[in-house]
Amino acid sequence: MKALQIIGTFALIVASGQLMAQTKPADTTKLYLDKLIASTNPTDRELLNAKLKTLAASNSEKEMDIAINYYYRLKNQKATDSLLENEVVKFPTGSRARSKVASDEIYPLKTVEEKEKAYQKWVKKFPPNKDGGEDLIVYDYVVNSIANGYAEKKNTAKAIEYANKLQVDFWKGNGYGSLAETFYKNGDLKNASIYYKKAMESAKVYYDGKLPDENSSKFAASGYPGLTMTYAGILFEQKNYNEALKYAALASTNPKTASPRSNFQYAKILMALNRNQEAYAKLEEAVKSGKANDEMSATFKTLYIKVKGSDAGFDQYAAEIRKGIIANLQQKLNKEMVKKQAIDFTLTDLDGKQVTLSSLKGKTVILDFWATWCGPCKASFPAMQMAVNKYKDDPTVKFLFIHTWEKTATPIKDAGDYIKSQNYKFEVLMDTKDPETKINKVVSDYKVNGIPSKFVIDPQGNIRFNLMGFDGSNEAAVDEISMMIDMARKG
């Protein structure tokens, strides 16, 4: 991935893992370009290309940014990359140059002291405009990185000093939240609690809709539901159960966070308050969803014994629940089953051997798009290994794990090292970026928007299921993929 990548109308830019805010394009220009992009008229396409060339050659950095955004939307990575490089040269004290210096000369530094020194030099070269609004966010990313660095070293005073430098209101929740997480990892529950609460309260203002309906407001608001659950967890660890219950209730009743995990958290707090009957009812919901992990299932059995007085009848009850889960899963998959031709591809595995999808016709093929940096991908792998093991003696079923969206210059080594370190028995294929277009072709052809993303392809070469993400127990995941395979086989 290039150092700077444009996303969306507000143009959040990713630079070395950091979000970079860009100026909004002028509304009239945006509306005009949007109209041309939506048109199928060849004349409009010519007008679009001409307008973008004019913007790209502009002496205004803002106009050049518009060209970059729209070339990116058109998936013209070559033009995007070229303009990104040219803009830094053309505007050496502009916003892109400022962001590039931060990306290249501050974030890679190994010690927080080095980062702080580089930051002070950077601020002198690129002094912030106090009226810069959301444009000031680039400074927030740097000070947040330094705050976290000092928190990691348990230099709390310096961490807080830099946290207090955050300027952009909509992003403060994110900054406070990351600092709180660092405090938590260091075992500093007191400061973790303080900064998770600050993050939550900052996000709540936007979540309540009290500020303008803009993309930045939506970004800020999106963090609130999850923060209520995290804050409840911190309070639980501090044994502040009554306060924890209040925020856990918010999380478990909010449609955006209600899940087996939030129910489990709520149930644990109820158990700590010796309200076992209520905890049992809450955890029963999680178990019946089919997405309870092993810890939830074990806790449910413990609660069953406490509430019922013994484990008598538990196995029969658990079997009935599982029967219901399987029936619900069948109904769900009946609705989700599709039939569309899978796009053929040829990719190379970790040993340099080529694999072509069409050569596997007659088999049920499972594609699993993943990356070494993707946490949910890796979380799903124990379940996927169970599924691979289940079908290892079945020559009609083939699993292909496609590594994509690489973020380093050595994706083949990275993928191989990770798979080997975990002792997974996976057949890994590499969907690396095309050197010219800079696009990962196969993941793009399959229109994948997020990973992990799995496709089940029937023996005739048709996609029958697409499953994105991972949530729940390994057993439930194997049940789901197994049922998909069976249904795809039958067509």
Short mmCIF file of C-alpha atoms in Angstrom, two decimals:
data_model
loop_
_atom_site.label_atom_id
_atom_site.label_comp_id
_atom_site.label_asym_id
_atom_site.label_seq_id
_atom_site.Cartn_x
_atom_site.Cartn_y
_atom_site.Cartn_z
CA MET A 1 0.00 0.00 0.00
CA LYS A 2 1.30 3.47 -0.83
CA ALA A 3 2.00 5.79 2.07
CA LEU A 4 -1.18 7.73 1.35
CA GLN A 5 -4.48 6.20 0.31
CA ILE A 6 -7.73 8.11 -0.13
CA ILE A 7 -10.96 6.82 1.35
CA GLY A 8 -14.42 8.39 1.02
CA THR A 9 -15.73 11.94 0.56
CA PHE A 10 -14.21 13.29 3.75
CA ALA A 11 -11.04 11.67 2.41
CA LEU A 12 -9.58 9.87 5.37
CA ILE A 13 -6.06 8.96 4.28
CA VAL A 14 -4.09 6.01 5.65
CA ALA A 15 -0.40 6.69 6.18
CA SER A 16 1.69 4.07 7.95
CA GLY A 17 -1.38 2.97 9.86
CA GLN A 18 -2.34 6.54 10.69
CA LEU A 19 -5.42 8.37 9.37
CA MET A 20 -4.68 11.59 7.54
CA ALA A 21 -7.44 14.17 7.02
CA GLN A 22 -7.65 16.01 3.74
CA THR A 23 -9.60 19.10 2.81
CA LYS A 24 -13.10 18.52 1.42
CA PRO A 25 -13.29 19.16 -2.32
CA ALA A 26 -15.36 22.12 -3.41
CA ASP A 27 -19.00 21.03 -3.60
CA THR A 28 -19.61 22.31 -7.12
CA THR A 29 -16.56 20.52 -8.50
CA LYS A 30 -17.47 17.37 -6.63
CA LEU A 31 -21.04 17.39 -7.92
CA TYR A 32 -19.81 17.93 -11.47
CA LEU A 33 -17.26 15.09 -11.25
CA ASP A 34 -19.78 12.77 -9.60
CA LYS A 35 -22.21 13.43 -12.44
CA LEU A 36 -19.55 12.62 -15.04
CA ILE A 37 -18.47 9.44 -13.24
CA ALA A 38 -22.07 8.20 -13.08
CA SER A 39 -22.63 8.80 -16.79
CA THR A 40 -22.20 6.10 -19.45
CA ASN A 41 -21.96 8.70 -22.21
CA PRO A 42 -18.51 8.58 -23.94
CA THR A 43 -18.52 12.39 -24.20
CA ASP A 44 -18.91 12.69 -20.43
CA ARG A 45 -15.99 10.29 -19.97
CA GLU A 46 -13.87 12.58 -22.15
CA LEU A 47 -14.98 15.60 -20.12
CA LEU A 48 -14.12 13.75 -16.90
CA ASN A 49 -10.62 12.91 -18.11
CA ALA A 50 -10.06 16.48 -19.28
CA LYS A 51 -11.28 17.96 -15.97
CA LEU A 52 -9.08 15.62 -13.92
CA LYS A 53 -6.04 16.49 -16.03
CA THR A 54 -6.74 20.19 -15.43
CA LEU A 55 -7.07 19.66 -11.68
CA ALA A 56 -3.94 17.50 -11.61
CA ALA A 57 -1.92 20.31 -13.24
CA SER A 58 -3.35 23.02 -10.96
CA ASN A 59 -1.21 25.32 -8.86
CA SER A 60 -3.66 24.76 -6.00
CA GLU A 61 -2.90 21.83 -3.71
CA LYS A 62 -6.60 21.52 -2.88
CA GLU A 63 -7.48 21.07 -6.54
CA MET A 64 -4.66 18.58 -7.00
CA ASP A 65 -6.09 16.66 -4.02
CA ILE A 66 -9.44 16.46 -5.78
CA ALA A 67 -7.77 14.87 -8.80
CA ILE A 68 -6.01 12.35 -6.56
CA ASN A 69 -9.28 11.42 -4.85
CA TYR A 70 -11.14 10.89 -8.10
CA TYR A 71 -8.34 8.97 -9.79
CA TYR A 72 -8.38 6.70 -6.75
CA ARG A 73 -12.16 6.28 -7.04
CA LEU A 74 -11.67 5.32 -10.68
CA LYS A 75 -9.09 2.73 -9.54
CA ASN A 76 -6.40 4.43 -11.61
CA GLN A 77 -3.68 3.61 -9.10
CA LYS A 78 -0.90 4.59 -11.49
CA ALA A 79 -2.20 8.16 -11.86
CA THR A 80 -2.91 8.33 -8.12
CA ASP A 81 0.61 7.30 -7.15
CA SER A 82 2.20 9.65 -9.68
CA LEU A 83 0.20 12.62 -8.43
CA LEU A 84 0.94 11.78 -4.80
CA GLU A 85 4.65 11.95 -5.56
CA ASN A 86 4.37 15.10 -7.69
CA GLU A 87 2.28 16.94 -5.11
CA VAL A 88 4.98 16.63 -2.46
CA VAL A 89 7.55 18.11 -4.84
CA LYS A 90 5.26 20.86 -6.11
CA PHE A 91 4.10 21.94 -2.63
CA PRO A 92 7.09 21.29 -0.32
CA THR A 93 5.43 23.00 2.64
CA GLY A 94 1.91 21.79 1.85
CA SER A 95 -0.32 19.34 3.68
CA ARG A 96 0.81 16.30 1.67
CA ALA A 97 4.50 17.09 2.27
CA ARG A 98 3.75 17.60 5.96
CA SER A 99 2.02 14.22 6.15
CA LYS A 100 4.81 12.52 4.22
CA VAL A 101 7.47 13.83 6.61
CA ALA A 102 5.45 12.50 9.54
CA SER A 103 5.03 9.15 7.81
CA ASP A 104 8.66 8.82 6.71
CA GLU A 105 10.59 10.59 9.45
CA ILE A 106 8.60 10.30 12.68
CA TYR A 107 6.51 7.11 12.79
CA PRO A 108 9.37 4.73 11.81
CA LEU A 109 11.62 5.94 14.67
CA LYS A 110 12.22 3.26 17.27
CA THR A 111 12.17 5.22 20.53
CA VAL A 112 9.56 7.63 21.79
CA GLU A 113 12.28 10.10 22.72
CA GLU A 114 13.43 10.16 19.08
CA LYS A 115 9.83 10.64 17.95
CA GLU A 116 9.35 13.54 20.36
CA LYS A 117 12.51 15.26 19.11
CA ALA A 118 11.50 14.74 15.47
CA TYR A 119 7.98 16.00 16.25
CA GLN A 120 9.32 19.24 17.71
CA LYS A 121 11.45 19.80 14.60
CA TRP A 122 8.47 18.92 12.35
CA VAL A 123 6.13 21.37 14.08
CA LYS A 124 8.64 24.18 13.54
CA LYS A 125 8.83 23.38 9.82
CA PHE A 126 5.06 22.88 9.46
CA PRO A 127 3.43 25.07 12.13
CA PRO A 128 -0.25 24.26 12.64
CA ASN A 129 -2.83 26.77 11.53
CA LYS A 130 -5.04 27.24 14.56
CA ASP A 131 -8.01 27.76 12.27
CA GLY A 132 -7.20 24.56 10.39
CA GLY A 133 -10.18 22.64 11.79
CA GLU A 134 -10.10 18.99 10.83
CA ASP A 135 -6.82 19.57 8.99
CA LEU A 136 -5.16 19.70 12.43
CA ILE A 137 -5.78 15.98 12.79
CA VAL A 138 -2.39 15.18 11.26
CA TYR A 139 -0.80 16.72 14.38
CA ASP A 140 -3.12 14.70 16.61
CA TYR A 141 -1.93 11.45 15.05
CA VAL A 142 1.67 12.29 15.87
CA VAL A 143 1.08 13.45 19.45
CA ASN A 144 -1.11 10.41 20.03
CA SER A 145 1.72 8.16 18.82
CA ILE A 146 4.09 9.88 21.27
CA ALA A 147 1.56 9.69 24.12
CA ASN A 148 1.22 5.95 23.55
CA GLY A 149 4.98 5.55 23.37
CA TYR A 150 5.41 7.16 26.77
CA ALA A 151 2.51 5.14 28.20
CA GLU A 152 4.24 1.96 27.02
CA LYS A 153 7.32 3.05 28.96
CA LYS A 154 5.11 3.76 31.98
CA ASN A 155 6.00 7.44 31.87
CA THR A 156 2.46 8.46 32.74
CA ALA A 157 3.16 12.17 33.14
CA LYS A 158 4.59 12.51 29.62
CA ALA A 159 1.82 10.33 28.18
CA ILE A 160 -0.82 12.61 29.66
CA GLU A 161 1.11 15.73 28.59
CA TYR A 162 0.90 14.63 24.96
CA ALA A 163 -2.70 13.39 25.26
CA ASN A 164 -3.60 16.92 26.32
CA LYS A 165 -2.25 18.23 23.00
CA LEU A 166 -5.08 16.61 21.01
CA GLN A 167 -6.93 19.35 19.14
CA VAL A 168 -9.61 17.86 16.85
CA ASP A 169 -12.77 17.14 18.81
CA PHE A 170 -14.19 14.39 16.58
CA TRP A 171 -10.96 12.37 16.85
CA LYS A 172 -10.32 12.78 20.57
CA GLY A 173 -12.37 9.68 21.41
CA ASN A 174 -10.13 7.61 19.18
CA GLY A 175 -6.96 9.14 20.67
CA TYR A 176 -8.09 8.70 24.27
CA GLY A 177 -9.22 5.17 23.52
CA SER A 178 -5.87 4.06 22.11
CA LEU A 179 -4.06 5.59 25.07
CA ALA A 180 -6.44 3.83 27.46
CA GLU A 181 -5.69 0.53 25.73
CA THR A 182 -1.96 1.08 26.23
CA PHE A 183 -2.48 1.87 29.92
CA TYR A 184 -4.58 -1.29 30.20
CA LYS A 185 -1.92 -3.47 28.60
CA ASN A 186 0.54 -2.16 31.18
CA GLY A 187 -1.80 -3.10 34.01
CA ASP A 188 -2.62 0.53 34.83
CA LEU A 189 -6.35 0.07 35.37
CA LYS A 190 -6.73 3.46 37.01
CA ASN A 191 -5.59 5.47 34.00
CA ALA A 192 -7.15 3.00 31.58
CA SER A 193 -10.48 3.66 33.28
CA ILE A 194 -9.98 7.45 33.17
CA TYR A 195 -9.13 7.54 29.47
CA TYR A 196 -11.72 5.00 28.35
CA LYS A 197 -14.30 7.15 30.09
CA LYS A 198 -12.95 10.29 28.40
CA ALA A 199 -13.08 8.47 25.05
CA MET A 200 -16.61 7.28 25.67
CA GLU A 201 -17.87 10.69 26.75
CA SER A 202 -16.21 12.36 23.75
CA ALA A 203 -17.87 9.91 21.35
CA LYS A 204 -21.25 10.16 23.08
CA VAL A 205 -21.67 13.82 22.11
CA TYR A 206 -21.55 12.76 18.46
CA TYR A 207 -23.56 9.59 19.03
CA ASP A 208 -26.39 11.66 20.50
CA GLY A 209 -26.49 13.65 17.27
CA LYS A 210 -25.77 17.00 18.90
CA LEU A 211 -23.18 17.94 16.28
CA PRO A 212 -23.41 18.42 12.47
CA ASP A 213 -24.33 15.43 10.32
CA GLU A 214 -20.94 15.08 8.64
CA ASN A 215 -18.69 12.10 7.93
CA SER A 216 -16.35 13.17 10.71
CA SER A 217 -19.25 13.19 13.18
CA LYS A 218 -20.31 9.72 12.03
CA PHE A 219 -16.75 8.49 12.48
CA ALA A 220 -16.65 9.84 16.04
CA ALA A 221 -20.10 8.44 16.87
CA SER A 222 -19.23 4.97 15.58
CA GLY A 223 -16.88 4.36 18.49
CA TYR A 224 -19.41 4.97 21.25
CA PRO A 225 -21.25 1.61 21.38
CA GLY A 226 -18.04 -0.41 21.60
CA LEU A 227 -16.54 1.93 24.17
CA THR A 228 -19.49 1.37 26.53
CA MET A 229 -18.70 -2.35 26.51
CA THR A 230 -14.96 -1.79 26.98
CA TYR A 231 -15.52 0.65 29.82
CA ALA A 232 -17.90 -1.81 31.50
CA GLY A 233 -15.15 -4.44 31.30
CA ILE A 234 -12.64 -2.13 32.99
CA LEU A 235 -15.09 -1.33 35.78
CA PHE A 236 -15.73 -5.05 36.22
CA GLU A 237 -12.01 -5.70 36.67
CA GLN A 238 -11.95 -2.91 39.25
CA LYS A 239 -14.80 -4.73 41.03
CA ASN A 240 -17.02 -1.68 40.57
CA TYR A 241 -19.90 -4.00 39.67
CA ASN A 242 -22.91 -1.72 39.98
CA GLU A 243 -21.36 0.96 37.77
CA ALA A 244 -20.13 -1.72 35.36
CA LEU A 245 -23.64 -3.14 35.08
CA LYS A 246 -24.98 0.23 33.94
CA TYR A 247 -22.62 0.40 30.96
CA ALA A 248 -22.86 -3.31 30.20
CA ALA A 249 -26.63 -2.87 29.97
CA LEU A 250 -26.12 -0.09 27.41
CA ALA A 251 -23.89 -2.38 25.36
CA SER A 252 -26.14 -5.43 25.51
CA THR A 253 -29.29 -3.51 24.55
CA ASN A 254 -27.72 -1.38 21.81
CA PRO A 255 -28.36 -2.96 18.37
CA LYS A 256 -24.85 -1.93 17.30
CA THR A 257 -23.14 -3.87 20.08
CA ALA A 258 -25.71 -6.43 21.23
CA SER A 259 -24.02 -9.78 20.73
CA PRO A 260 -23.18 -13.00 22.55
CA ARG A 261 -20.03 -11.25 23.76
CA SER A 262 -21.93 -8.31 25.29
CA ASN A 263 -24.44 -10.73 26.84
CA PHE A 264 -21.57 -12.70 28.34
CA GLN A 265 -20.04 -9.57 29.83
CA TYR A 266 -23.40 -8.57 31.28
CA ALA A 267 -23.91 -12.08 32.70
CA LYS A 268 -20.49 -12.08 34.39
CA ILE A 269 -21.28 -8.83 36.17
CA LEU A 270 -24.64 -10.19 37.28
CA MET A 271 -22.87 -13.29 38.61
CA ALA A 272 -20.46 -11.09 40.58
CA LEU A 273 -23.54 -9.46 42.12
CA ASN A 274 -24.94 -12.93 42.90
CA ARG A 275 -27.86 -12.37 40.52
CA ASN A 276 -27.44 -15.80 38.99
CA GLN A 277 -30.97 -16.29 37.66
CA GLU A 278 -30.72 -13.10 35.59
CA ALA A 279 -27.22 -14.05 34.48
CA TYR A 280 -28.48 -17.46 33.37
CA ALA A 281 -31.24 -15.92 31.24
CA LYS A 282 -28.79 -13.50 29.62
CA LEU A 283 -26.18 -16.14 28.86
CA GLU A 284 -28.82 -18.54 27.59
CA GLU A 285 -29.50 -16.02 24.81
CA ALA A 286 -25.84 -16.16 23.81
CA VAL A 287 -25.72 -19.95 23.82
CA LYS A 288 -28.91 -20.27 21.78
CA SER A 289 -27.51 -17.89 19.15
CA GLY A 290 -24.96 -20.55 18.19
CA LYS A 291 -22.12 -18.06 18.57
CA ALA A 292 -21.05 -18.79 22.13
CA ASN A 293 -17.36 -19.59 22.47
CA ASP A 294 -15.92 -22.27 24.73
CA GLU A 295 -15.64 -19.96 27.74
CA MET A 296 -19.28 -18.87 27.40
CA SER A 297 -20.44 -22.48 27.11
CA ALA A 298 -18.46 -23.53 30.20
CA THR A 299 -19.82 -20.57 32.18
CA PHE A 300 -23.34 -21.42 31.07
CA LYS A 301 -22.97 -24.95 32.47
CA THR A 302 -21.68 -23.49 35.75
CA LEU A 303 -24.72 -21.21 35.93
CA TYR A 304 -27.05 -24.09 35.06
CA ILE A 305 -25.75 -26.02 38.06
CA LYS A 306 -26.08 -23.00 40.36
CA VAL A 307 -29.62 -22.22 39.22
CA LYS A 308 -30.91 -25.81 38.93
CA GLY A 309 -28.99 -27.22 41.89
CA SER A 310 -27.18 -29.92 39.87
CA ASP A 311 -26.09 -30.83 36.34
CA ALA A 312 -29.02 -33.23 35.93
CA GLY A 313 -30.58 -32.81 32.50
CA PHE A 314 -27.87 -30.45 31.25
CA ASP A 315 -26.55 -32.69 28.47
CA GLN A 316 -30.05 -33.28 27.11
CA TYR A 317 -30.81 -29.54 27.27
CA ALA A 318 -27.51 -28.69 25.52
CA ALA A 319 -28.35 -31.24 22.79
CA GLU A 320 -31.76 -29.61 22.27
CA ILE A 321 -30.14 -26.19 22.00
CA ARG A 322 -27.67 -27.51 19.42
CA LYS A 323 -30.51 -29.06 17.44
CA GLY A 324 -32.26 -25.70 17.35
CA ILE A 325 -29.05 -23.94 16.32
CA ILE A 326 -28.56 -26.32 13.39
CA ALA A 327 -32.19 -25.86 12.29
CA ASN A 328 -31.84 -22.06 12.44
CA LEU A 329 -28.56 -22.24 10.54
CA GLN A 330 -30.21 -24.28 7.79
CA GLN A 331 -32.97 -21.67 7.43
CA LYS A 332 -30.41 -18.87 7.36
CA LEU A 333 -28.28 -20.52 4.67
CA ASN A 334 -31.33 -21.36 2.56
CA LYS A 335 -31.95 -17.61 2.31
CA GLU A 336 -28.30 -16.72 1.70
CA MET A 337 -27.57 -19.26 -1.02
CA VAL A 338 -26.79 -17.69 -4.40
CA LYS A 339 -25.69 -18.91 -7.81
CA LYS A 340 -23.25 -16.87 -9.87
CA GLN A 341 -20.26 -17.88 -11.94
CA ALA A 342 -16.96 -17.76 -10.05
CA ILE A 343 -14.29 -15.73 -11.84
CA ASP A 344 -11.37 -17.89 -12.89
CA PHE A 345 -7.87 -17.09 -11.70
CA THR A 346 -4.36 -18.47 -11.61
CA LEU A 347 -2.28 -17.79 -8.52
CA THR A 348 1.02 -19.08 -7.18
CA ASP A 349 1.38 -20.90 -3.87
CA LEU A 350 4.18 -20.42 -1.32
CA ASP A 351 6.38 -22.91 -3.18
CA GLY A 352 5.95 -21.23 -6.56
CA LYS A 353 3.44 -23.74 -7.93
CA GLN A 354 0.57 -22.30 -9.99
CA VAL A 355 -3.04 -23.16 -9.11
CA THR A 356 -5.92 -22.38 -11.49
CA LEU A 357 -9.47 -22.33 -10.14
CA SER A 358 -11.04 -23.80 -13.30
CA SER A 359 -8.75 -26.83 -13.02
CA LEU A 360 -10.61 -27.71 -9.80
CA LYS A 361 -13.99 -28.04 -11.52
CA GLY A 362 -15.82 -31.06 -10.09
CA LYS A 363 -14.70 -30.19 -6.56
CA THR A 364 -16.34 -27.98 -3.94
CA VAL A 365 -13.83 -25.18 -3.41
CA ILE A 366 -13.59 -22.90 -0.37
CA LEU A 367 -11.70 -19.63 -0.89
CA ASP A 368 -10.58 -17.82 2.26
CA PHE A 369 -9.20 -14.30 1.63
CA TRP A 370 -6.90 -13.21 4.48
CA ALA A 371 -3.78 -11.20 5.40
CA THR A 372 -1.12 -11.48 8.08
CA TRP A 373 -2.15 -8.10 9.55
CA CYS A 374 -5.85 -9.10 9.84
CA GLY A 375 -6.77 -10.02 13.43
CA PRO A 376 -10.21 -11.53 12.65
CA CYS A 377 -8.62 -13.61 9.86
CA LYS A 378 -6.16 -15.13 12.30
CA ALA A 379 -8.88 -15.56 14.93
CA SER A 380 -10.84 -17.69 12.45
CA PHE A 381 -7.92 -19.97 11.57
CA PRO A 382 -8.26 -22.52 14.42
CA ALA A 383 -11.83 -23.15 13.22
CA MET A 384 -10.68 -23.29 9.60
CA GLN A 385 -7.99 -25.83 10.55
CA MET A 386 -10.73 -27.92 12.17
CA ALA A 387 -12.69 -27.72 8.90
CA VAL A 388 -9.62 -28.63 6.84
CA ASN A 389 -9.02 -31.61 9.13
CA LYS A 390 -12.63 -32.70 8.77
CA TYR A 391 -12.36 -32.89 4.97
CA LYS A 392 -8.69 -33.87 4.62
CA ASP A 393 -9.57 -37.34 3.31
CA ASP A 394 -12.29 -36.06 0.97
CA PRO A 395 -10.79 -35.48 -2.51
CA THR A 396 -13.92 -33.61 -3.64
CA VAL A 397 -13.36 -30.68 -1.24
CA LYS A 398 -10.55 -28.15 -1.66
CA PHE A 399 -9.59 -25.28 0.68
CA LEU A 400 -7.52 -22.38 -0.72
CA PHE A 401 -6.29 -19.63 1.60
CA ILE A 402 -5.63 -16.54 -0.50
CA HIS A 403 -3.31 -13.96 1.04
CA THR A 404 -4.12 -10.46 -0.27
CA TRP A 405 -3.95 -6.72 0.44
CA GLU A 406 -0.34 -6.97 1.57
CA LYS A 407 1.15 -4.08 3.52
CA THR A 408 4.84 -5.00 3.30
CA ALA A 409 7.37 -5.59 0.54
CA THR A 410 7.74 -9.26 1.52
CA PRO A 411 4.21 -10.73 1.55
CA ILE A 412 5.22 -14.25 0.46
CA LYS A 413 7.75 -14.53 3.29
CA ASP A 414 5.32 -12.96 5.78
CA ALA A 415 2.51 -15.35 4.88
CA GLY A 416 4.78 -18.39 4.88
CA ASP A 417 6.39 -17.50 8.19
CA TYR A 418 3.03 -17.00 9.88
CA ILE A 419 1.49 -20.23 8.61
CA LYS A 420 4.61 -22.17 9.57
CA SER A 421 4.82 -20.58 13.03
CA GLN A 422 1.23 -21.65 13.77
CA ASN A 423 1.68 -25.10 12.22
CA TYR A 424 -1.40 -24.66 10.01
CA LYS A 425 -1.85 -27.18 7.21
CA PHE A 426 -3.21 -24.70 4.69
CA GLU A 427 -2.69 -24.36 0.96
CA VAL A 428 -1.83 -20.68 0.66
CA LEU A 429 -2.02 -18.76 -2.62
CA MET A 430 -0.64 -15.24 -3.11
CA ASP A 431 -2.85 -12.51 -4.58
CA THR A 432 -0.15 -9.83 -4.66
CA LYS A 433 -0.43 -6.35 -6.15
CA ASP A 434 -0.01 -6.01 -9.89
CA PRO A 435 3.19 -3.97 -10.40
CA GLU A 436 1.49 -1.71 -12.95
CA THR A 437 -2.05 -1.21 -11.63
CA LYS A 438 -1.12 -1.67 -7.93
CA ILE A 439 -4.32 -3.70 -7.53
CA ASN A 440 -4.73 -7.13 -5.92
CA LYS A 441 -6.60 -8.58 -8.87
CA VAL A 442 -8.38 -11.63 -7.48
CA VAL A 443 -9.75 -9.97 -4.33
CA SER A 444 -10.83 -7.07 -6.56
CA ASP A 445 -12.51 -9.40 -9.08
CA TYR A 446 -14.46 -11.04 -6.25
CA LYS A 447 -15.53 -7.57 -5.02
CA VAL A 448 -14.37 -8.26 -1.47
CA ASN A 449 -14.92 -5.29 0.86
CA GLY A 450 -13.41 -6.76 4.02
CA ILE A 451 -11.51 -9.78 5.26
CA PRO A 452 -11.71 -12.54 6.27
CA SER A 453 -14.05 -13.26 3.37
CA LYS A 454 -14.90 -16.81 2.38
CA PHE A 455 -16.50 -18.10 -0.81
CA VAL A 456 -17.93 -21.59 -1.29
CA ILE A 457 -17.89 -22.65 -4.94
CA ASP A 458 -19.88 -25.65 -6.14
CA PRO A 459 -18.51 -28.42 -8.42
CA GLN A 460 -19.91 -26.62 -11.49
CA GLY A 461 -17.87 -23.49 -10.72
CA ASN A 462 -20.66 -21.36 -9.22
CA ILE A 463 -20.35 -19.24 -6.09
CA ARG A 464 -23.03 -20.47 -3.69
CA PHE A 465 -22.07 -18.68 -0.47
CA ASN A 466 -20.03 -15.66 0.64
CA LEU A 467 -19.24 -15.32 4.34
CA MET A 468 -17.42 -12.28 5.74
CA GLY A 469 -15.91 -11.87 9.20
CA PHE A 470 -15.66 -14.25 12.13
CA ASP A 471 -17.78 -14.27 15.26
CA GLY A 472 -18.46 -17.05 17.72
CA SER A 473 -17.18 -20.48 18.58
CA ASN A 474 -14.95 -22.71 16.50
CA GLU A 475 -17.59 -25.43 16.59
CA ALA A 476 -20.27 -23.07 15.23
CA ALA A 477 -17.93 -21.91 12.47
CA VAL A 478 -17.21 -25.50 11.42
CA ASP A 479 -20.94 -26.28 11.47
CA GLU A 480 -21.60 -23.32 9.19
CA ILE A 481 -18.85 -24.03 6.66
CA SER A 482 -19.76 -27.74 6.65
CA MET A 483 -23.40 -27.02 5.93
CA MET A 484 -22.39 -24.64 3.14
CA ILE A 485 -20.20 -27.36 1.59
CA ASP A 486 -23.01 -29.92 1.79
CA MET A 487 -25.55 -27.54 0.24
CA ALA A 488 -23.11 -26.48 -2.52
CA ARG A 489 -22.47 -30.13 -3.39
CA LYS A 490 -26.17 -30.75 -3.82
CA GLY A 491 -26.55 -27.62 -5.93
#
